[in-house]
PDB file of C-alpha atoms in Angstrom:
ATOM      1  CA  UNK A1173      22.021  50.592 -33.857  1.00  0.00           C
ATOM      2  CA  UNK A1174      20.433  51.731 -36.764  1.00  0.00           C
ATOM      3  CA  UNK A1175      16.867  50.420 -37.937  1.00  0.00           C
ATOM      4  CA  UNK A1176      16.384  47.154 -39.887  1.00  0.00           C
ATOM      5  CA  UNK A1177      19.305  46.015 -37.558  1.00  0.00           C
ATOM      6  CA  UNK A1178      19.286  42.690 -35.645  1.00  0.00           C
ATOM      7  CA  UNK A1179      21.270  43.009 -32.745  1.00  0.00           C
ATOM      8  CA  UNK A1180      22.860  40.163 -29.756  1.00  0.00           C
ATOM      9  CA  UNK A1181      23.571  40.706 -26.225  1.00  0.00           C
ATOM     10  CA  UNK A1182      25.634  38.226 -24.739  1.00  0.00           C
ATOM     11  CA  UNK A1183      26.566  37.640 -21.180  1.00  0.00           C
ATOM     12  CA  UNK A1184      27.044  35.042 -18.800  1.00  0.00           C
ATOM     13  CA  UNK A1185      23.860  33.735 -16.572  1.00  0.00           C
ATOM     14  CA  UNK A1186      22.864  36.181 -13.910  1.00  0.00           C
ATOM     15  CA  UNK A1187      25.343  38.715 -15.657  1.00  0.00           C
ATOM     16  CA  UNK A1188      22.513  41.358 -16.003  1.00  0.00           C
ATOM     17  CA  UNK A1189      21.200  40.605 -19.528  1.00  0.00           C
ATOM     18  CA  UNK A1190      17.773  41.669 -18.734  1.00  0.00           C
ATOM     19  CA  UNK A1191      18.425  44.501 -16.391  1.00  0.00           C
ATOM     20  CA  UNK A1192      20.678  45.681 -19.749  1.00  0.00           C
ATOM     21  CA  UNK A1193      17.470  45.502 -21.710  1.00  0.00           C
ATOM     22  CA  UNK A1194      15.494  47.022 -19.080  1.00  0.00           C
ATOM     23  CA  UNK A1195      17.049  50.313 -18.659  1.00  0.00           C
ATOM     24  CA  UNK A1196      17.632  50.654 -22.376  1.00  0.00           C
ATOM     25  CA  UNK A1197      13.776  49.826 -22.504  1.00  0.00           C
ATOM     26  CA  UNK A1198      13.317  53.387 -20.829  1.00  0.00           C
ATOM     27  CA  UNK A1199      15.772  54.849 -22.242  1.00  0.00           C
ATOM     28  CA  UNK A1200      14.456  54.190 -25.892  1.00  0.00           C
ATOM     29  CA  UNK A1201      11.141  55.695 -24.645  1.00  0.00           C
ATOM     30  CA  UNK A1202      11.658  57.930 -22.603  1.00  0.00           C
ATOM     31  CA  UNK A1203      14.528  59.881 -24.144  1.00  0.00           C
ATOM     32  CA  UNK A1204      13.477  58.805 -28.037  1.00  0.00           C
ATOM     33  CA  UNK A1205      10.171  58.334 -27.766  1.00  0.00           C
ATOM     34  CA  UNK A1206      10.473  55.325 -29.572  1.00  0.00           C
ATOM     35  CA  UNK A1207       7.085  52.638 -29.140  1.00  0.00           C
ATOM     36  CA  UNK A1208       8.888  49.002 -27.954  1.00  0.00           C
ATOM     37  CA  UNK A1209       7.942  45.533 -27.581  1.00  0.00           C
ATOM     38  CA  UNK A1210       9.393  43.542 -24.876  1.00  0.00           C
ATOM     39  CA  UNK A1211       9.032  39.697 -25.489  1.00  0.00           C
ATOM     40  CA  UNK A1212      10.160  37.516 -22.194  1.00  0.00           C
ATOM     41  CA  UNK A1213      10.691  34.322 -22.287  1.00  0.00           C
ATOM     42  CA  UNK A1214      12.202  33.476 -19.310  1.00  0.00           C
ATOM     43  CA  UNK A1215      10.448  36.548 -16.869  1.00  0.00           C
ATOM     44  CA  UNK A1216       6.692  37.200 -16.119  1.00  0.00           C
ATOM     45  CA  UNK A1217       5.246  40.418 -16.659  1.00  0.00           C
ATOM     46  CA  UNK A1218       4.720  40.543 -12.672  1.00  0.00           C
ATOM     47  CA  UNK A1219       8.819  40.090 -12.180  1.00  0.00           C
ATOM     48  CA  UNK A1220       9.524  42.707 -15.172  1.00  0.00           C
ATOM     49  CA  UNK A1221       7.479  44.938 -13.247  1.00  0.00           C
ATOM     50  CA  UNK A1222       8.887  45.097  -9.882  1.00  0.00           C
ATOM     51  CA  UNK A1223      12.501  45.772 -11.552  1.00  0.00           C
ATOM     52  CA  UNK A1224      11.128  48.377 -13.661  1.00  0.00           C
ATOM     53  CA  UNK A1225       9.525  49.817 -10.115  1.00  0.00           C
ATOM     54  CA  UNK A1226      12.974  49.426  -8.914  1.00  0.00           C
ATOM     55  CA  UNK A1227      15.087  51.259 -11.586  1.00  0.00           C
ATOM     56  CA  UNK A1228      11.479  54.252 -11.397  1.00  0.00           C
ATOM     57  CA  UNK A1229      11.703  55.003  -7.529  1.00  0.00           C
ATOM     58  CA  UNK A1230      14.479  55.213  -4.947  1.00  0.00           C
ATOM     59  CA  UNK A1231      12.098  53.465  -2.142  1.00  0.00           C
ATOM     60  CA  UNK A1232      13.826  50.267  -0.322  1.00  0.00           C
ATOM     61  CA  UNK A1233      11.551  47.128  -2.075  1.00  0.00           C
ATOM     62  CA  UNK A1234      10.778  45.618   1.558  1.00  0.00           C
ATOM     63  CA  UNK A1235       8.876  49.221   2.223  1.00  0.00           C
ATOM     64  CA  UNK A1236       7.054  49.319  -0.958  1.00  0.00           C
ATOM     65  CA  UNK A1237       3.755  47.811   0.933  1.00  0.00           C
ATOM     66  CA  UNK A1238       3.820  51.316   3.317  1.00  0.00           C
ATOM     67  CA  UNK A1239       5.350  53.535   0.461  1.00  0.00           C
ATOM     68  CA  UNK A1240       2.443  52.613  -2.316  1.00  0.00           C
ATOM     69  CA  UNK A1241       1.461  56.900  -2.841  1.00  0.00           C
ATOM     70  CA  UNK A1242       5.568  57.191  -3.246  1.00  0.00           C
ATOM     71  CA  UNK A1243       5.803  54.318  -5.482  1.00  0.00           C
ATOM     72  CA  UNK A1244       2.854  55.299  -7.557  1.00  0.00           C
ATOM     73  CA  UNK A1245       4.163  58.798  -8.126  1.00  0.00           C
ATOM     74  CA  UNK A1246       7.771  57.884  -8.419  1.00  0.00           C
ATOM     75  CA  UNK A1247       6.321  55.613 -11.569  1.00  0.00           C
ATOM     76  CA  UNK A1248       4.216  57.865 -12.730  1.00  0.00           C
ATOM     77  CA  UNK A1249       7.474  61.006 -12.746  1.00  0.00           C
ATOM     78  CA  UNK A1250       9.610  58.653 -14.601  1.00  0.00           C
ATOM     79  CA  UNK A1251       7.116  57.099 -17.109  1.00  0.00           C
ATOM     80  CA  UNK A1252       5.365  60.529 -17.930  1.00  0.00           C
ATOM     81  CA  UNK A1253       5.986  61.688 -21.651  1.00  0.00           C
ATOM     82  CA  UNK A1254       7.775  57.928 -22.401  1.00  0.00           C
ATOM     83  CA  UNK A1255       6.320  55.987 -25.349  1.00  0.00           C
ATOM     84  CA  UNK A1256       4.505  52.940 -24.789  1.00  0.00           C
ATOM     85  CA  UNK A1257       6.066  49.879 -23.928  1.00  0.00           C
ATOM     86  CA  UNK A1258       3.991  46.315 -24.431  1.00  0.00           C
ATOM     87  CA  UNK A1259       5.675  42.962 -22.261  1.00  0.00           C
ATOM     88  CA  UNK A1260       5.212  40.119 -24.109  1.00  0.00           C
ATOM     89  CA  UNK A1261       5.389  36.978 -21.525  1.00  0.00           C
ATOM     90  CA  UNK A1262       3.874  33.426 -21.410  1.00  0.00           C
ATOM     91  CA  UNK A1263       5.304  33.034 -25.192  1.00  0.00           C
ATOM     92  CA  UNK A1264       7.935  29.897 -25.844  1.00  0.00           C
ATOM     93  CA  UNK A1265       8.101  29.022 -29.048  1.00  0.00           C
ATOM     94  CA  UNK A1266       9.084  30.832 -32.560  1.00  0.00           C
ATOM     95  CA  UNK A1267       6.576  31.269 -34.140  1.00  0.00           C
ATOM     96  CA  UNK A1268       4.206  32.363 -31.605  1.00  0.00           C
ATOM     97  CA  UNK A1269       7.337  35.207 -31.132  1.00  0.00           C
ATOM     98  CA  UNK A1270       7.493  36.046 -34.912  1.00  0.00           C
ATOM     99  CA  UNK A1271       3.469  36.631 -34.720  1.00  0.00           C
ATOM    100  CA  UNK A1272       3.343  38.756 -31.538  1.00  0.00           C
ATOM    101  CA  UNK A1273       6.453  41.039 -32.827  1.00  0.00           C
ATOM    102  CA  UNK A1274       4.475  41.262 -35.803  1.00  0.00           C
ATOM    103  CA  UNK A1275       1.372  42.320 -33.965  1.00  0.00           C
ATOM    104  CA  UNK A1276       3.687  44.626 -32.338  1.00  0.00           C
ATOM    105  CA  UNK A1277       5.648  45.910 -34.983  1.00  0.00           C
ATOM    106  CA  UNK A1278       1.944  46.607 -36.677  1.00  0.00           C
ATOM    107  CA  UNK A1279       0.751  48.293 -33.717  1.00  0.00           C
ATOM    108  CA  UNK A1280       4.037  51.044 -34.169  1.00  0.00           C
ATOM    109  CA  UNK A1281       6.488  49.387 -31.956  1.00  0.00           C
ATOM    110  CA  UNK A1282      10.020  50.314 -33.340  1.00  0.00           C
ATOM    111  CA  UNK A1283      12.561  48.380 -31.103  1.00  0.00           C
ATOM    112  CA  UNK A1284      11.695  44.896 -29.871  1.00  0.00           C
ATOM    113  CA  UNK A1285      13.626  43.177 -26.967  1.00  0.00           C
ATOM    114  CA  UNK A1286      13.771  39.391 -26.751  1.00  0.00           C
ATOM    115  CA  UNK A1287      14.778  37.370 -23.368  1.00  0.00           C
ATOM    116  CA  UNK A1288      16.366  35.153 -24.359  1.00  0.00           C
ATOM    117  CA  UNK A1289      17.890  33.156 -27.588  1.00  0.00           C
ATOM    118  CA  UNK A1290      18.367  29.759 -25.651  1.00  0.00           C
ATOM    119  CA  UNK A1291      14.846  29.734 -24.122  1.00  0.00           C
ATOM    120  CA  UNK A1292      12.826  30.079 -27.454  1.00  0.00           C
ATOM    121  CA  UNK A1293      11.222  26.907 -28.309  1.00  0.00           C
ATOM    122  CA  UNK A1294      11.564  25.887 -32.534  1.00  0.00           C
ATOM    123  CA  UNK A1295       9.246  23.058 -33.420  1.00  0.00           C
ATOM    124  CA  UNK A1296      10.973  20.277 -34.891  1.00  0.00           C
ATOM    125  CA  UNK A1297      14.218  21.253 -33.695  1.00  0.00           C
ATOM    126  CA  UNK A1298      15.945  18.666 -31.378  1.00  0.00           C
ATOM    127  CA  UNK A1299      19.292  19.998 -31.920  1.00  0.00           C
ATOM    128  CA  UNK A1300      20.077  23.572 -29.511  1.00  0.00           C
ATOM    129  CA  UNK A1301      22.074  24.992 -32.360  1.00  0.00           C
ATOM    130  CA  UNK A1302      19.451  24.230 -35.141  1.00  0.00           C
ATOM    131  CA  UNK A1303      17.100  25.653 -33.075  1.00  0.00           C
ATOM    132  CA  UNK A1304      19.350  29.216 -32.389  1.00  0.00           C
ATOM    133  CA  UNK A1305      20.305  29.094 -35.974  1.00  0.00           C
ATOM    134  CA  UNK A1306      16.491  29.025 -36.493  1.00  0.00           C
ATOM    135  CA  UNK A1307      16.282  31.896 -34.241  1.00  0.00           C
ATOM    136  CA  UNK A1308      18.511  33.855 -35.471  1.00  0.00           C
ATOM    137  CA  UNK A1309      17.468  33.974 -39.142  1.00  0.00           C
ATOM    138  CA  UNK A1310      13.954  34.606 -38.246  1.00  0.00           C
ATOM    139  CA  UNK A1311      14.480  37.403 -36.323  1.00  0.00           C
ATOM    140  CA  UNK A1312      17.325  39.202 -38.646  1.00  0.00           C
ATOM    141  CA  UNK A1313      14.530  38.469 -41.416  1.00  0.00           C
ATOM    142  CA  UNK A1314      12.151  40.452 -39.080  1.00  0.00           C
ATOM    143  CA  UNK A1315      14.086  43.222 -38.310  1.00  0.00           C
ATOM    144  CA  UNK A1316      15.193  43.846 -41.929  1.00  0.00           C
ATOM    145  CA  UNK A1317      11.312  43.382 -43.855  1.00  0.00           C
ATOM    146  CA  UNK A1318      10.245  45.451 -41.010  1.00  0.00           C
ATOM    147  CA  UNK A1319      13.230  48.139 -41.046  1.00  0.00           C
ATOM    148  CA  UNK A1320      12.834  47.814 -36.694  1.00  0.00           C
ATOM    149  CA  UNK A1321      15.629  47.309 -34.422  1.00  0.00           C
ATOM    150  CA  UNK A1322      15.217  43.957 -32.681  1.00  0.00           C
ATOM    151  CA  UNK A1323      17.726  43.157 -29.955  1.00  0.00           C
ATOM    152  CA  UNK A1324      18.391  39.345 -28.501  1.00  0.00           C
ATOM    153  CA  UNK A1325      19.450  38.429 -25.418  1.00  0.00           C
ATOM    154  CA  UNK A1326      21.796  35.843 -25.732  1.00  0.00           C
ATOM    155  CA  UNK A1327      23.345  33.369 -23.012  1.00  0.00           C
ATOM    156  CA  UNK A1328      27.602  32.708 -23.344  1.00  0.00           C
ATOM    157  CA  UNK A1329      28.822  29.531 -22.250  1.00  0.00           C
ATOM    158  CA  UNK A1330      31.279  28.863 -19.061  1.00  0.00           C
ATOM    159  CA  UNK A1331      34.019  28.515 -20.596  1.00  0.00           C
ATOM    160  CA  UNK A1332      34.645  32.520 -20.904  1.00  0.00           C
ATOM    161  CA  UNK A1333      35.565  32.262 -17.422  1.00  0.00           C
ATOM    162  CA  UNK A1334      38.203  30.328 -18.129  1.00  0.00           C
ATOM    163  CA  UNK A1335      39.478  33.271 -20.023  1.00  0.00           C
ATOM    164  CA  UNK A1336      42.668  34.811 -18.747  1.00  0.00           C
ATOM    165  CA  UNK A1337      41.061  38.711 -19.536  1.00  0.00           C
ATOM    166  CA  UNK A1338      37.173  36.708 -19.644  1.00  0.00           C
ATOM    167  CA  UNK A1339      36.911  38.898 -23.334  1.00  0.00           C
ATOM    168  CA  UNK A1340      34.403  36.738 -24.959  1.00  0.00           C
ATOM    169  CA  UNK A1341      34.359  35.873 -28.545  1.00  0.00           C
ATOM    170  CA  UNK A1342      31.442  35.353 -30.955  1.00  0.00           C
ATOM    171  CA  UNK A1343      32.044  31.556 -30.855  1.00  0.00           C
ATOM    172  CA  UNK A1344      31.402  31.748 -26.741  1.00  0.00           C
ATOM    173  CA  UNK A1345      27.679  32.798 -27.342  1.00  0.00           C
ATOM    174  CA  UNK A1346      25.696  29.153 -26.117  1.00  0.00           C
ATOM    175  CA  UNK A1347      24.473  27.271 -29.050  1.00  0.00           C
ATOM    176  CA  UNK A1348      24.855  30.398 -31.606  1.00  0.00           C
ATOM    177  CA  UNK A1349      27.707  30.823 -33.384  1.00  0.00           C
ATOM    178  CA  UNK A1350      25.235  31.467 -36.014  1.00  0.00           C
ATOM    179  CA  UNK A1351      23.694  34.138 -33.815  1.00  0.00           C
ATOM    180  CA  UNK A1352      27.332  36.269 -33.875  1.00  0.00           C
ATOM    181  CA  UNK A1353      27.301  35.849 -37.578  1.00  0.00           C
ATOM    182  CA  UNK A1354      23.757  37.072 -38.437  1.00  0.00           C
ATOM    183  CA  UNK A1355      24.158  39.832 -36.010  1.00  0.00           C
ATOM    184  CA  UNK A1356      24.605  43.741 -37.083  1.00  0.00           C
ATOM    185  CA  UNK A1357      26.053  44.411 -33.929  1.00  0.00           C
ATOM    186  CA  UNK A1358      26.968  42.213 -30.992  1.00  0.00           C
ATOM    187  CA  UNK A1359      27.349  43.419 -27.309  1.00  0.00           C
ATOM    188  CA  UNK A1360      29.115  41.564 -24.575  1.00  0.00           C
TER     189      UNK A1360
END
């Protein structure tokens, strides 16, 4: 994905959308060094965390209260060297996403995840596919004036498991057609 690129993840609910994003979080940072901006709509900072902990260290999660020195340097192993990487949570709407990536993006973020398309709010916008179409533009707009890479999470509808081979087409992304469309690249 090259910058100035706006790209879509889709996948089914629970499908591991954000645990996608998450690892190539840290890889983006740790292996390129790249600053990132991580804008959740649908996690808290506190949940983000404890995955992140998760992917960092190999200690069971229902030993992490007696393991805390093992957690801390596990963390601190993986993290060392890696560019920083700002969560964004408690946002819902557009344009209070536009204006923190922007604060971000000002700040020397390069790469800017987004959880997820059908969760962001758009004032004025009744209709779910107005609202991604909203979405969408805004952040392509973004990614290309600000020549950053800015990757959306995107939910598919059911119907993909009705699918004889479940290969999903851009028309199967939930209320964003237009989101396939505006998209550089798509992953499903």
């Amino acid at each position: 994905i090259t910058f100035g690129s706006f790209a879509v993840v889709g996948a089914l609910s629970s499908h591991g959308k954000t645990a996608f994003a998450l690892q190539a979080n840290h890889w983006v940072t740790g292996i390129h060094k790249l600053p990132v901006a991580f804008v959740s709509v649908e996690m808290s900072a506190d949940e983000l965390a404890e995955r992140t902990i998760a992917y960092a260290s190999s200690a069971p999660k229902e030993n992490w209260h007696q393991l805390l020195e093992k957690l801390e340097y596990d963390t601190k192993l993986h993290f060392t060297d890696a560019a920083p990487s700002v969560v964004i949570d408690g946002l819902h709407s557009l344009p209070e996403i536009e204006a923190a990536l922007i604060a971000e993006f000002d700040r020397g973020a390069r790469v800017a995840f987004v959880d997820y398309a059908q969760l962001i709010a758009v004032p004025g916008s009744e209709d779910p596919n107005n609202a991604t179409r909203r979405v969408s533009a805004a952040l392509k707009r973004l990614a290309k004036e600000r020549e950053v890479i800015i990757i959306l999470l995107a939910q598919l509808n059911k119907r993909v498991e009705s699918y004889p081979n479940l290969t999903p087409r851009l028309t199967d992304i939930d209320h964003g057609t237009k989101l396939g469309h505006d998209a550089d690249v798509v992953i499903f």
